[in-house]
PDB file of N, CA and C in Angstrom:
ATOM      1  N   SER A   1      42.884  58.881  37.597  1.00 85.00           N
ATOM      2  CA  SER A   1      43.504  60.190  37.369  1.00 85.00           C
ATOM      3  C   SER A   1      44.416  60.133  36.146  1.00 85.00           C
ATOM      4  N   ASP A   2      44.775  61.295  35.635  1.00 92.00           N
ATOM      5  CA  ASP A   2      45.634  61.341  34.450  1.00 92.00           C
ATOM      6  C   ASP A   2      46.999  60.740  34.736  1.00 92.00           C
ATOM      7  N   SER A   3      47.529  60.990  35.925  1.00 93.00           N
ATOM      8  CA  SER A   3      48.864  60.474  36.251  1.00 93.00           C
ATOM      9  C   SER A   3      48.869  58.952  36.274  1.00 93.00           C
ATOM     10  N   GLU A   4      47.774  58.356  36.739  1.00 94.00           N
ATOM     11  CA  GLU A   4      47.698  56.893  36.770  1.00 94.00           C
ATOM     12  C   GLU A   4      47.629  56.339  35.355  1.00 94.00           C
ATOM     13  N   LEU A   5      46.889  57.017  34.479  1.00 93.00           N
ATOM     14  CA  LEU A   5      46.761  56.575  33.093  1.00 93.00           C
ATOM     15  C   LEU A   5      48.105  56.671  32.387  1.00 93.00           C
ATOM     16  N   ILE A   6      48.826  57.764  32.621  1.00 92.00           N
ATOM     17  CA  ILE A   6      50.147  57.947  32.006  1.00 92.00           C
ATOM     18  C   ILE A   6      51.103  56.875  32.497  1.00 92.00           C
ATOM     19  N   ALA A   7      51.071  56.585  33.793  1.00 92.00           N
ATOM     20  CA  ALA A   7      51.957  55.568  34.357  1.00 92.00           C
ATOM     21  C   ALA A   7      51.618  54.205  33.770  1.00 92.00           C
ATOM     22  N   TYR A   8      50.331  53.939  33.567  1.00 92.00           N
ATOM     23  CA  TYR A   8      49.901  52.662  32.998  1.00 92.00           C
ATOM     24  C   TYR A   8      50.396  52.529  31.562  1.00 92.00           C
ATOM     25  N   ARG A   9      50.219  53.584  30.779  1.00 92.00           N
ATOM     26  CA  ARG A   9      50.665  53.550  29.381  1.00 92.00           C
ATOM     27  C   ARG A   9      52.171  53.387  29.309  1.00 92.00           C
ATOM     28  N   PHE A  10      52.884  54.074  30.197  1.00 90.00           N
ATOM     29  CA  PHE A  10      54.346  54.001  30.184  1.00 90.00           C
ATOM     30  C   PHE A  10      54.812  52.596  30.519  1.00 90.00           C
ATOM     31  N   SER A  11      54.166  51.965  31.489  1.00 90.00           N
ATOM     32  CA  SER A  11      54.555  50.606  31.880  1.00 90.00           C
ATOM     33  C   SER A  11      54.250  49.631  30.750  1.00 90.00           C
ATOM     34  N   MET A  12      53.151  49.872  30.034  1.00 90.00           N
ATOM     35  CA  MET A  12      52.805  49.000  28.915  1.00 90.00           C
ATOM     36  C   MET A  12      53.831  49.139  27.792  1.00 90.00           C
ATOM     37  N   MET A  13      54.231  50.367  27.480  1.00 90.00           N
ATOM     38  CA  MET A  13      55.219  50.582  26.426  1.00 90.00           C
ATOM     39  C   MET A  13      56.562  50.001  26.832  1.00 90.00           C
ATOM     40  N   ALA A  14      56.906  50.118  28.108  1.00 89.00           N
ATOM     41  CA  ALA A  14      58.184  49.601  28.586  1.00 89.00           C
ATOM     42  C   ALA A  14      58.213  48.085  28.472  1.00 89.00           C
ATOM     43  N   SER A  15      57.131  47.429  28.886  1.00 89.00           N
ATOM     44  CA  SER A  15      57.088  45.966  28.824  1.00 89.00           C
ATOM     45  C   SER A  15      57.091  45.497  27.372  1.00 89.00           C
ATOM     46  N   PHE A  16      56.442  46.256  26.483  1.00 87.00           N
ATOM     47  CA  PHE A  16      56.404  45.891  25.070  1.00 87.00           C
ATOM     48  C   PHE A  16      57.795  46.000  24.455  1.00 87.00           C
ATOM     49  N   SER A  17      58.514  47.104  24.772  1.00 87.00           N
ATOM     50  CA  SER A  17      59.859  47.283  24.227  1.00 87.00           C
ATOM     51  C   SER A  17      60.804  46.230  24.781  1.00 87.00           C
ATOM     52  N   GLU A  18      60.613  45.853  26.046  1.00 89.00           N
ATOM     53  CA  GLU A  18      61.449  44.801  26.639  1.00 89.00           C
ATOM     54  C   GLU A  18      61.201  43.485  25.924  1.00 89.00           C
ATOM     55  N   GLY A  19      59.956  43.233  25.562  1.00 83.00           N
ATOM     56  CA  GLY A  19      59.625  42.006  24.843  1.00 83.00           C
ATOM     57  C   GLY A  19      60.293  41.982  23.476  1.00 83.00           C
ATOM     58  N   LEU A  20      60.340  43.142  22.807  1.00 82.00           N
ATOM     59  CA  LEU A  20      60.997  43.204  21.501  1.00 82.00           C
ATOM     60  C   LEU A  20      62.486  42.950  21.645  1.00 82.00           C
ATOM     61  N   ILE A  21      63.101  43.524  22.683  1.00 85.00           N
ATOM     62  CA  ILE A  21      64.538  43.331  22.909  1.00 85.00           C
ATOM     63  C   ILE A  21      64.830  41.868  23.203  1.00 85.00           C
ATOM     64  N   LEU A  22      63.993  41.245  24.031  1.00 82.00           N
ATOM     65  CA  LEU A  22      64.189  39.832  24.361  1.00 82.00           C
ATOM     66  C   LEU A  22      64.046  38.974  23.112  1.00 82.00           C
ATOM     67  N   SER A  23      63.068  39.281  22.276  1.00 78.00           N
ATOM     68  CA  SER A  23      62.854  38.492  21.057  1.00 78.00           C
ATOM     69  C   SER A  23      64.047  38.631  20.121  1.00 78.00           C
ATOM     70  N   GLN A  24      64.641  39.816  20.078  1.00 80.00           N
ATOM     71  CA  GLN A  24      65.809  40.017  19.221  1.00 80.00           C
ATOM     72  C   GLN A  24      66.999  39.241  19.760  1.00 80.00           C
ATOM     73  N   LYS A  25      67.128  39.175  21.084  1.00 81.00           N
ATOM     74  CA  LYS A  25      68.228  38.423  21.691  1.00 81.00           C
ATOM     75  C   LYS A  25      68.075  36.935  21.394  1.00 81.00           C
ATOM     76  N   VAL A  26      66.832  36.448  21.461  1.00 82.00           N
ATOM     77  CA  VAL A  26      66.574  35.033  21.204  1.00 82.00           C
ATOM     78  C   VAL A  26      66.698  34.738  19.712  1.00 82.00           C
ATOM     79  N   GLY A  27      66.473  35.764  18.886  1.00 75.00           N
ATOM     80  CA  GLY A  27      66.596  35.595  17.447  1.00 75.00           C
ATOM     81  C   GLY A  27      65.255  35.400  16.763  1.00 75.00           C
ATOM     82  N   LEU A  28      64.172  35.784  17.448  1.00 66.00           N
ATOM     83  CA  LEU A  28      62.847  35.645  16.847  1.00 66.00           C
ATOM     84  C   LEU A  28      62.539  36.843  15.957  1.00 66.00           C
ATOM     85  N   ASP A  29      61.629  36.643  15.022  1.00 63.00           N
ATOM     86  CA  ASP A  29      61.196  37.740  14.166  1.00 63.00           C
ATOM     87  C   ASP A  29      60.146  38.551  14.932  1.00 63.00           C
ATOM     88  N   PRO A  30      60.349  39.850  15.120  1.00 58.00           N
ATOM     89  CA  PRO A  30      59.394  40.692  15.865  1.00 58.00           C
ATOM     90  C   PRO A  30      57.976  40.601  15.312  1.00 58.00           C
ATOM     91  N   ASN A  31      57.838  40.333  14.022  1.00 66.00           N
ATOM     92  CA  ASN A  31      56.504  40.248  13.419  1.00 66.00           C
ATOM     93  C   ASN A  31      55.706  39.082  13.990  1.00 66.00           C
ATOM     94  N   VAL A  32      56.391  38.066  14.490  1.00 64.00           N
ATOM     95  CA  VAL A  32      55.700  36.902  15.044  1.00 64.00           C
ATOM     96  C   VAL A  32      54.934  37.298  16.299  1.00 64.00           C
ATOM     97  N   LEU A  33      55.512  38.225  17.098  1.00 59.00           N
ATOM     98  CA  LEU A  33      54.861  38.636  18.335  1.00 59.00           C
ATOM     99  C   LEU A  33      53.616  39.466  18.049  1.00 59.00           C
ATOM    100  N   ILE A  34      53.651  40.249  16.976  1.00 62.00           N
ATOM    101  CA  ILE A  34      52.539  41.145  16.682  1.00 62.00           C
ATOM    102  C   ILE A  34      51.314  40.371  16.226  1.00 62.00           C
ATOM    103  N   GLU A  35      51.530  39.310  15.452  1.00 61.00           N
ATOM    104  CA  GLU A  35      50.394  38.550  14.935  1.00 61.00           C
ATOM    105  C   GLU A  35      49.688  37.765  16.031  1.00 61.00           C
TER     106      GLU A  35
END
């Protein structure tokens, strides 16, 4: 259903943003995660 797809996308974006925040706290370059 559309609601499940939206929830899935939202959880993916949330986990991705959390990963960026964690990498910044550790002091890693965000570009390293993308490659």
